[in-house]
Short mmCIF file of N, CA and C in Angstrom, two decimals:
data_model
loop_
_atom_site.label_atom_id
_atom_site.label_comp_id
_atom_site.label_asym_id
_atom_site.label_seq_id
_atom_site.Cartn_x
_atom_site.Cartn_y
_atom_site.Cartn_z
N MET A 1 235.24 -71.39 -16.02
CA MET A 1 235.04 -71.26 -14.59
C MET A 1 234.01 -70.17 -14.36
N ASP A 2 233.06 -70.42 -13.49
CA ASP A 2 232.02 -69.46 -13.14
C ASP A 2 232.57 -68.52 -12.07
N GLU A 3 232.76 -67.24 -12.42
CA GLU A 3 233.37 -66.26 -11.52
C GLU A 3 232.61 -66.13 -10.21
N ALA A 4 231.29 -66.06 -10.29
CA ALA A 4 230.50 -65.93 -9.06
C ALA A 4 230.70 -67.14 -8.15
N THR A 5 230.78 -68.30 -8.73
CA THR A 5 230.98 -69.51 -7.93
C THR A 5 232.32 -69.46 -7.20
N TRP A 6 233.37 -69.03 -7.89
CA TRP A 6 234.68 -68.92 -7.24
C TRP A 6 234.61 -67.88 -6.12
N ASP A 7 234.02 -66.74 -6.39
CA ASP A 7 233.91 -65.69 -5.37
C ASP A 7 233.05 -66.16 -4.19
N GLU A 8 232.01 -66.90 -4.48
CA GLU A 8 231.18 -67.43 -3.39
C GLU A 8 231.97 -68.42 -2.54
N ARG A 9 232.78 -69.24 -3.17
CA ARG A 9 233.59 -70.20 -2.42
C ARG A 9 234.68 -69.49 -1.62
N ILE A 10 235.23 -68.41 -2.16
CA ILE A 10 236.20 -67.61 -1.41
C ILE A 10 235.50 -66.99 -0.20
N ALA A 11 234.31 -66.46 -0.40
CA ALA A 11 233.56 -65.87 0.72
C ALA A 11 233.28 -66.92 1.79
N ALA A 12 232.94 -68.12 1.38
CA ALA A 12 232.69 -69.20 2.34
C ALA A 12 233.98 -69.57 3.08
N PHE A 13 235.10 -69.57 2.36
CA PHE A 13 236.38 -69.84 2.99
C PHE A 13 236.63 -68.83 4.12
N TRP A 14 236.45 -67.54 3.82
CA TRP A 14 236.70 -66.51 4.83
C TRP A 14 235.69 -66.55 5.97
N ALA A 15 234.48 -66.98 5.67
CA ALA A 15 233.47 -67.10 6.74
C ALA A 15 233.89 -68.14 7.77
N ASP A 16 234.63 -69.15 7.33
CA ASP A 16 235.09 -70.21 8.23
C ASP A 16 236.54 -70.01 8.69
N ALA A 17 237.13 -68.88 8.35
CA ALA A 17 238.54 -68.64 8.66
C ALA A 17 238.83 -68.74 10.15
N ASP A 18 239.93 -69.41 10.46
CA ASP A 18 240.34 -69.62 11.84
C ASP A 18 241.86 -69.61 11.90
N ASP A 19 242.41 -68.53 12.43
CA ASP A 19 243.87 -68.40 12.44
C ASP A 19 244.55 -69.36 13.41
N GLU A 20 243.77 -70.11 14.14
CA GLU A 20 244.33 -71.14 15.03
C GLU A 20 244.62 -72.44 14.28
N ARG A 21 244.20 -72.50 13.02
CA ARG A 21 244.41 -73.69 12.20
C ARG A 21 245.06 -73.33 10.87
N PRO A 22 246.28 -72.82 10.90
CA PRO A 22 246.90 -72.35 9.65
C PRO A 22 247.04 -73.43 8.59
N ASP A 23 247.42 -74.64 8.96
CA ASP A 23 247.59 -75.70 7.96
C ASP A 23 246.27 -76.02 7.28
N ALA A 24 245.21 -76.08 8.04
CA ALA A 24 243.89 -76.35 7.47
C ALA A 24 243.44 -75.20 6.58
N MET A 25 243.78 -73.98 6.97
CA MET A 25 243.41 -72.82 6.16
C MET A 25 244.10 -72.88 4.80
N TRP A 26 245.42 -73.15 4.81
CA TRP A 26 246.14 -73.25 3.54
C TRP A 26 245.61 -74.41 2.71
N ALA A 27 245.31 -75.52 3.36
CA ALA A 27 244.80 -76.69 2.62
C ALA A 27 243.46 -76.37 1.95
N ALA A 28 242.67 -75.53 2.58
CA ALA A 28 241.37 -75.16 1.99
C ALA A 28 241.52 -74.10 0.90
N LEU A 29 242.48 -73.19 1.08
CA LEU A 29 242.61 -72.10 0.11
C LEU A 29 243.36 -72.51 -1.16
N GLU A 30 244.39 -73.31 -1.03
CA GLU A 30 245.24 -73.64 -2.18
C GLU A 30 244.46 -74.19 -3.38
N PRO A 31 243.51 -75.11 -3.20
CA PRO A 31 242.78 -75.59 -4.38
C PRO A 31 241.98 -74.49 -5.07
N LEU A 32 241.47 -73.54 -4.29
CA LEU A 32 240.74 -72.43 -4.89
C LEU A 32 241.69 -71.54 -5.71
N LEU A 33 242.85 -71.29 -5.14
CA LEU A 33 243.83 -70.46 -5.84
C LEU A 33 244.35 -71.15 -7.09
N ALA A 34 244.44 -72.47 -7.05
CA ALA A 34 244.95 -73.24 -8.20
C ALA A 34 244.02 -73.12 -9.41
N GLU A 35 242.77 -72.76 -9.17
CA GLU A 35 241.84 -72.57 -10.28
C GLU A 35 242.15 -71.32 -11.09
N ARG A 36 242.95 -70.47 -10.53
CA ARG A 36 243.34 -69.22 -11.18
C ARG A 36 244.80 -69.30 -11.58
N GLY A 37 245.24 -68.46 -12.45
CA GLY A 37 246.64 -68.42 -12.83
C GLY A 37 247.49 -67.88 -11.69
N ALA A 38 248.77 -68.19 -11.73
CA ALA A 38 249.70 -67.76 -10.67
C ALA A 38 249.77 -66.25 -10.55
N ASP A 39 249.50 -65.53 -11.65
CA ASP A 39 249.56 -64.07 -11.63
C ASP A 39 248.18 -63.42 -11.61
N ASP A 40 247.15 -64.20 -11.32
CA ASP A 40 245.79 -63.67 -11.26
C ASP A 40 245.67 -62.72 -10.07
N ALA A 41 245.18 -61.52 -10.31
CA ALA A 41 245.11 -60.49 -9.27
C ALA A 41 244.29 -60.94 -8.07
N ALA A 42 243.12 -61.52 -8.30
CA ALA A 42 242.27 -61.94 -7.19
C ALA A 42 242.93 -63.03 -6.36
N ALA A 43 243.55 -63.99 -7.03
CA ALA A 43 244.23 -65.07 -6.31
C ALA A 43 245.41 -64.54 -5.51
N LEU A 44 246.16 -63.60 -6.07
CA LEU A 44 247.27 -62.99 -5.34
C LEU A 44 246.75 -62.26 -4.09
N PHE A 45 245.65 -61.55 -4.25
CA PHE A 45 245.06 -60.84 -3.12
C PHE A 45 244.61 -61.80 -2.02
N GLU A 46 243.95 -62.88 -2.40
CA GLU A 46 243.47 -63.84 -1.40
C GLU A 46 244.64 -64.51 -0.69
N ARG A 47 245.68 -64.84 -1.43
CA ARG A 47 246.89 -65.43 -0.83
C ARG A 47 247.52 -64.43 0.15
N ALA A 48 247.64 -63.18 -0.27
CA ALA A 48 248.20 -62.15 0.60
C ALA A 48 247.36 -62.01 1.86
N SER A 49 246.06 -62.04 1.71
CA SER A 49 245.16 -61.87 2.85
C SER A 49 245.34 -62.98 3.88
N LEU A 50 245.55 -64.21 3.40
CA LEU A 50 245.75 -65.30 4.35
C LEU A 50 247.11 -65.17 5.04
N HIS A 51 248.14 -64.84 4.29
CA HIS A 51 249.44 -64.60 4.93
C HIS A 51 249.29 -63.54 6.02
N ASP A 52 248.59 -62.48 5.67
CA ASP A 52 248.38 -61.36 6.59
C ASP A 52 247.64 -61.83 7.85
N MET A 53 246.54 -62.53 7.65
CA MET A 53 245.75 -63.01 8.77
C MET A 53 246.55 -63.90 9.71
N LEU A 54 247.45 -64.68 9.13
CA LEU A 54 248.23 -65.62 9.92
C LEU A 54 249.50 -65.01 10.49
N GLY A 55 249.67 -63.70 10.30
CA GLY A 55 250.81 -63.01 10.89
C GLY A 55 252.07 -63.04 10.05
N ASP A 56 251.96 -63.44 8.80
CA ASP A 56 253.11 -63.47 7.88
C ASP A 56 253.11 -62.20 7.03
N GLU A 57 253.15 -61.04 7.71
CA GLU A 57 253.02 -59.77 7.01
C GLU A 57 254.09 -59.56 5.94
N ARG A 58 255.32 -59.97 6.24
CA ARG A 58 256.40 -59.73 5.27
C ARG A 58 256.18 -60.52 3.98
N GLN A 59 255.51 -61.64 4.06
CA GLN A 59 255.18 -62.39 2.84
C GLN A 59 253.96 -61.79 2.15
N ALA A 60 253.08 -61.17 2.94
CA ALA A 60 251.86 -60.59 2.37
C ALA A 60 252.13 -59.35 1.53
N VAL A 61 253.07 -58.52 1.96
CA VAL A 61 253.29 -57.23 1.29
C VAL A 61 253.54 -57.38 -0.21
N PRO A 62 254.52 -58.18 -0.65
CA PRO A 62 254.74 -58.24 -2.11
C PRO A 62 253.56 -58.86 -2.86
N LEU A 63 252.83 -59.73 -2.21
CA LEU A 63 251.65 -60.32 -2.86
C LEU A 63 250.55 -59.28 -3.04
N TYR A 64 250.32 -58.47 -2.01
CA TYR A 64 249.35 -57.37 -2.16
C TYR A 64 249.79 -56.44 -3.29
N GLN A 65 251.06 -56.10 -3.32
CA GLN A 65 251.56 -55.17 -4.34
C GLN A 65 251.39 -55.76 -5.73
N ARG A 66 251.69 -57.03 -5.89
CA ARG A 66 251.50 -57.69 -7.19
C ARG A 66 250.03 -57.72 -7.57
N ALA A 67 249.16 -57.99 -6.59
CA ALA A 67 247.72 -58.04 -6.87
C ALA A 67 247.21 -56.69 -7.35
N ILE A 68 247.62 -55.63 -6.69
CA ILE A 68 247.19 -54.29 -7.08
C ILE A 68 247.72 -53.96 -8.46
N ALA A 69 249.00 -54.26 -8.70
CA ALA A 69 249.61 -53.98 -10.01
C ALA A 69 248.95 -54.78 -11.13
N ALA A 70 248.45 -55.98 -10.81
CA ALA A 70 247.83 -56.84 -11.82
C ALA A 70 246.43 -56.37 -12.18
N GLY A 71 245.86 -55.46 -11.39
CA GLY A 71 244.55 -54.92 -11.71
C GLY A 71 243.41 -55.66 -11.04
N LEU A 72 243.21 -55.39 -9.78
CA LEU A 72 242.12 -56.01 -9.03
C LEU A 72 240.77 -55.45 -9.47
N ASP A 73 239.74 -56.26 -9.32
CA ASP A 73 238.39 -55.79 -9.58
C ASP A 73 238.01 -54.76 -8.51
N ALA A 74 236.99 -53.98 -8.80
CA ALA A 74 236.58 -52.90 -7.89
C ALA A 74 236.23 -53.41 -6.50
N GLY A 75 235.70 -54.62 -6.41
CA GLY A 75 235.33 -55.18 -5.12
C GLY A 75 236.51 -55.49 -4.22
N ARG A 76 237.66 -55.75 -4.81
CA ARG A 76 238.84 -56.09 -4.01
C ARG A 76 239.87 -54.96 -3.91
N ASP A 77 239.86 -54.06 -4.86
CA ASP A 77 240.89 -53.03 -4.93
C ASP A 77 240.96 -52.18 -3.67
N GLY A 78 239.85 -51.71 -3.19
CA GLY A 78 239.85 -50.89 -1.98
C GLY A 78 240.30 -51.67 -0.76
N PHE A 79 239.83 -52.90 -0.65
CA PHE A 79 240.25 -53.74 0.48
C PHE A 79 241.75 -53.99 0.43
N ALA A 80 242.28 -54.19 -0.76
CA ALA A 80 243.72 -54.43 -0.89
C ALA A 80 244.51 -53.21 -0.43
N ALA A 81 244.04 -52.03 -0.77
CA ALA A 81 244.74 -50.81 -0.36
C ALA A 81 244.73 -50.68 1.17
N ILE A 82 243.58 -50.93 1.78
CA ILE A 82 243.47 -50.83 3.24
C ILE A 82 244.35 -51.89 3.90
N GLN A 83 244.24 -53.12 3.42
CA GLN A 83 245.01 -54.21 4.03
C GLN A 83 246.50 -54.03 3.84
N LEU A 84 246.91 -53.61 2.64
CA LEU A 84 248.33 -53.37 2.41
C LEU A 84 248.81 -52.21 3.27
N GLY A 85 248.03 -51.15 3.36
CA GLY A 85 248.41 -50.03 4.21
C GLY A 85 248.60 -50.44 5.65
N SER A 86 247.67 -51.22 6.16
CA SER A 86 247.78 -51.71 7.53
C SER A 86 249.00 -52.61 7.71
N THR A 87 249.24 -53.45 6.73
CA THR A 87 250.37 -54.37 6.81
C THR A 87 251.70 -53.64 6.72
N LEU A 88 251.78 -52.64 5.84
CA LEU A 88 252.99 -51.82 5.78
C LEU A 88 253.26 -51.17 7.13
N ARG A 89 252.22 -50.72 7.77
CA ARG A 89 252.36 -50.15 9.11
C ARG A 89 252.91 -51.19 10.07
N ASN A 90 252.37 -52.39 10.01
CA ASN A 90 252.80 -53.45 10.92
C ASN A 90 254.26 -53.83 10.76
N VAL A 91 254.80 -53.65 9.56
CA VAL A 91 256.21 -53.99 9.33
C VAL A 91 257.11 -52.76 9.43
N GLY A 92 256.55 -51.65 9.90
CA GLY A 92 257.35 -50.46 10.16
C GLY A 92 257.59 -49.56 8.97
N ARG A 93 256.87 -49.76 7.89
CA ARG A 93 257.03 -48.92 6.70
C ARG A 93 255.94 -47.84 6.73
N PHE A 94 256.07 -46.95 7.71
CA PHE A 94 255.02 -45.99 8.03
C PHE A 94 254.74 -44.99 6.91
N ASP A 95 255.76 -44.47 6.27
CA ASP A 95 255.54 -43.48 5.22
C ASP A 95 254.77 -44.08 4.04
N GLU A 96 255.14 -45.29 3.64
CA GLU A 96 254.42 -45.97 2.56
C GLU A 96 252.98 -46.25 2.96
N ALA A 97 252.80 -46.68 4.21
CA ALA A 97 251.45 -46.97 4.70
C ALA A 97 250.59 -45.72 4.65
N ALA A 98 251.13 -44.62 5.18
CA ALA A 98 250.37 -43.37 5.21
C ALA A 98 250.01 -42.90 3.80
N GLU A 99 250.97 -42.99 2.90
CA GLU A 99 250.73 -42.55 1.52
C GLU A 99 249.61 -43.36 0.88
N LEU A 100 249.63 -44.65 1.07
CA LEU A 100 248.60 -45.51 0.48
C LEU A 100 247.24 -45.28 1.14
N LEU A 101 247.21 -45.24 2.46
CA LEU A 101 245.95 -45.06 3.18
C LEU A 101 245.33 -43.70 2.85
N GLN A 102 246.17 -42.69 2.67
CA GLN A 102 245.67 -41.35 2.35
C GLN A 102 244.85 -41.35 1.07
N THR A 103 245.17 -42.25 0.15
CA THR A 103 244.43 -42.30 -1.12
C THR A 103 243.00 -42.80 -0.94
N ARG A 104 242.70 -43.36 0.22
CA ARG A 104 241.37 -43.94 0.43
C ARG A 104 240.54 -43.23 1.49
N VAL A 105 241.05 -42.16 2.08
CA VAL A 105 240.33 -41.53 3.20
C VAL A 105 238.99 -40.94 2.80
N ASP A 106 238.81 -40.60 1.53
CA ASP A 106 237.55 -40.03 1.08
C ASP A 106 236.62 -41.04 0.43
N ASP A 107 237.01 -42.30 0.42
CA ASP A 107 236.18 -43.36 -0.16
C ASP A 107 234.88 -43.45 0.64
N PRO A 108 233.73 -43.42 -0.03
CA PRO A 108 232.46 -43.42 0.71
C PRO A 108 232.23 -44.68 1.55
N ASP A 109 232.79 -45.80 1.14
CA ASP A 109 232.60 -47.03 1.89
C ASP A 109 233.77 -47.35 2.81
N LEU A 110 234.98 -47.20 2.32
CA LEU A 110 236.16 -47.63 3.07
C LEU A 110 236.90 -46.47 3.75
N GLY A 111 236.42 -45.25 3.56
CA GLY A 111 237.07 -44.09 4.16
C GLY A 111 237.25 -44.20 5.67
N PRO A 112 236.22 -44.61 6.42
CA PRO A 112 236.42 -44.73 7.87
C PRO A 112 237.52 -45.72 8.25
N ALA A 113 237.62 -46.82 7.54
CA ALA A 113 238.69 -47.79 7.82
C ALA A 113 240.04 -47.19 7.45
N ALA A 114 240.12 -46.52 6.31
CA ALA A 114 241.38 -45.90 5.89
C ALA A 114 241.82 -44.86 6.92
N ARG A 115 240.88 -44.05 7.39
CA ARG A 115 241.23 -43.02 8.37
C ARG A 115 241.65 -43.63 9.70
N ALA A 116 241.03 -44.73 10.11
CA ALA A 116 241.41 -45.38 11.37
C ALA A 116 242.82 -45.95 11.28
N PHE A 117 243.13 -46.63 10.17
CA PHE A 117 244.48 -47.17 10.02
C PHE A 117 245.51 -46.05 9.80
N LEU A 118 245.08 -44.98 9.15
CA LEU A 118 245.97 -43.83 9.00
C LEU A 118 246.24 -43.20 10.37
N ALA A 119 245.23 -43.16 11.23
CA ALA A 119 245.43 -42.63 12.59
C ALA A 119 246.46 -43.48 13.34
N LEU A 120 246.36 -44.79 13.24
CA LEU A 120 247.35 -45.66 13.88
C LEU A 120 248.74 -45.40 13.32
N THR A 121 248.81 -45.22 12.01
CA THR A 121 250.10 -44.96 11.36
C THR A 121 250.67 -43.62 11.82
N ARG A 122 249.83 -42.61 11.87
CA ARG A 122 250.31 -41.29 12.33
C ARG A 122 250.79 -41.38 13.78
N HIS A 123 250.11 -42.14 14.59
CA HIS A 123 250.57 -42.34 15.97
C HIS A 123 251.96 -42.97 15.98
N ASP A 124 252.14 -44.00 15.17
CA ASP A 124 253.44 -44.67 15.09
C ASP A 124 254.53 -43.73 14.58
N GLN A 125 254.15 -42.76 13.78
CA GLN A 125 255.10 -41.79 13.25
C GLN A 125 255.39 -40.67 14.26
N GLY A 126 254.73 -40.73 15.42
CA GLY A 126 254.92 -39.68 16.41
C GLY A 126 254.07 -38.45 16.14
N ARG A 127 253.13 -38.56 15.23
CA ARG A 127 252.23 -37.45 14.89
C ARG A 127 250.93 -37.65 15.65
N HIS A 128 251.03 -37.57 16.97
CA HIS A 128 249.92 -37.95 17.86
C HIS A 128 248.71 -37.04 17.72
N ALA A 129 248.92 -35.75 17.59
CA ALA A 129 247.77 -34.85 17.45
C ALA A 129 247.00 -35.15 16.17
N GLU A 130 247.72 -35.39 15.09
CA GLU A 130 247.05 -35.72 13.83
C GLU A 130 246.27 -37.02 13.96
N ALA A 131 246.86 -37.99 14.63
CA ALA A 131 246.18 -39.27 14.84
C ALA A 131 244.89 -39.07 15.63
N LEU A 132 244.99 -38.33 16.71
CA LEU A 132 243.81 -38.08 17.54
C LEU A 132 242.77 -37.27 16.78
N ARG A 133 243.22 -36.31 15.99
CA ARG A 133 242.31 -35.49 15.20
C ARG A 133 241.51 -36.36 14.23
N LEU A 134 242.18 -37.30 13.57
CA LEU A 134 241.47 -38.20 12.64
C LEU A 134 240.38 -38.98 13.35
N VAL A 135 240.72 -39.52 14.50
CA VAL A 135 239.76 -40.34 15.24
C VAL A 135 238.61 -39.48 15.77
N LEU A 136 238.93 -38.35 16.37
CA LEU A 136 237.87 -37.50 16.92
C LEU A 136 236.95 -36.95 15.84
N THR A 137 237.52 -36.59 14.71
CA THR A 137 236.70 -36.07 13.62
C THR A 137 235.70 -37.12 13.14
N ASP A 138 236.14 -38.36 13.06
CA ASP A 138 235.23 -39.43 12.66
C ASP A 138 234.22 -39.75 13.76
N HIS A 139 234.65 -39.64 15.00
CA HIS A 139 233.78 -40.04 16.11
C HIS A 139 232.78 -38.95 16.52
N ALA A 140 233.12 -37.70 16.31
CA ALA A 140 232.28 -36.59 16.76
C ALA A 140 230.80 -36.73 16.35
N PRO A 141 230.48 -37.14 15.13
CA PRO A 141 229.07 -37.27 14.76
C PRO A 141 228.29 -38.31 15.58
N ASN A 142 229.00 -39.18 16.26
CA ASN A 142 228.36 -40.22 17.07
C ASN A 142 228.12 -39.79 18.51
N VAL A 143 228.45 -38.56 18.83
CA VAL A 143 228.30 -38.04 20.19
C VAL A 143 227.27 -36.91 20.13
N PRO A 144 225.99 -37.24 20.32
CA PRO A 144 224.93 -36.26 20.09
C PRO A 144 225.07 -34.94 20.86
N LEU A 145 225.39 -35.00 22.12
CA LEU A 145 225.41 -33.78 22.91
C LEU A 145 226.69 -32.98 22.78
N TYR A 146 227.79 -33.64 22.47
CA TYR A 146 229.08 -32.97 22.49
C TYR A 146 229.87 -33.11 21.19
N GLY A 147 229.25 -33.61 20.16
CA GLY A 147 229.93 -33.82 18.89
C GLY A 147 230.52 -32.56 18.31
N ARG A 148 229.76 -31.47 18.37
CA ARG A 148 230.27 -30.21 17.82
C ARG A 148 231.51 -29.74 18.56
N ALA A 149 231.46 -29.86 19.89
CA ALA A 149 232.62 -29.46 20.70
C ALA A 149 233.83 -30.34 20.39
N LEU A 150 233.60 -31.66 20.27
CA LEU A 150 234.71 -32.55 19.93
C LEU A 150 235.31 -32.20 18.58
N ALA A 151 234.47 -31.91 17.62
CA ALA A 151 234.96 -31.54 16.28
C ALA A 151 235.78 -30.25 16.36
N GLU A 152 235.31 -29.29 17.12
CA GLU A 152 236.06 -28.03 17.26
C GLU A 152 237.38 -28.25 17.97
N TYR A 153 237.37 -29.01 19.06
CA TYR A 153 238.60 -29.27 19.80
C TYR A 153 239.60 -30.06 18.96
N SER A 154 239.08 -30.99 18.16
CA SER A 154 240.02 -31.78 17.35
C SER A 154 240.72 -30.88 16.33
N GLY A 155 240.02 -29.86 15.85
CA GLY A 155 240.63 -28.93 14.92
C GLY A 155 241.72 -28.07 15.53
N LEU A 156 241.72 -27.97 16.85
CA LEU A 156 242.73 -27.16 17.55
C LEU A 156 243.97 -27.94 17.93
N LEU A 157 243.94 -29.25 17.77
CA LEU A 157 245.09 -30.08 18.14
C LEU A 157 246.26 -29.80 17.21
N THR A 158 247.43 -29.67 17.81
CA THR A 158 248.65 -29.48 17.02
C THR A 158 249.72 -30.41 17.53
N ASP A 159 250.65 -30.76 16.66
CA ASP A 159 251.77 -31.61 17.06
C ASP A 159 252.86 -30.77 17.69
#
């Protein structure tokens, strides 16, 4: 099997993704997943992602966990951490979500996403000042005239 071809077909699948057509989505994804073993990390991740997209978070969580444990490639590993963290938050497992998302906050590519989902998680945990601080710290550089003030004020927020 040509790995790039499978990845390209997965990318095409997601480009056409439509959560209004769950049966069609599963019908399109299952043959692609069947090309991989049942315990293949990438296939587990893609299956988890579709469950997640379709609102089946409780089914997605163990699949994401298995995918990560099976050893995802570098291209999927970070996305799996972000998606699993977000999904854990959605099912009320806030401490686990925060712990996982915290591992990615300094990632040069996915750090902003990790911090945004961590902010949502902190809000859900009742840690509102920390949540706001995360968002303001990320947003301050985008506010030319007042970014420095926002950064300073965010540092003063306390729970």
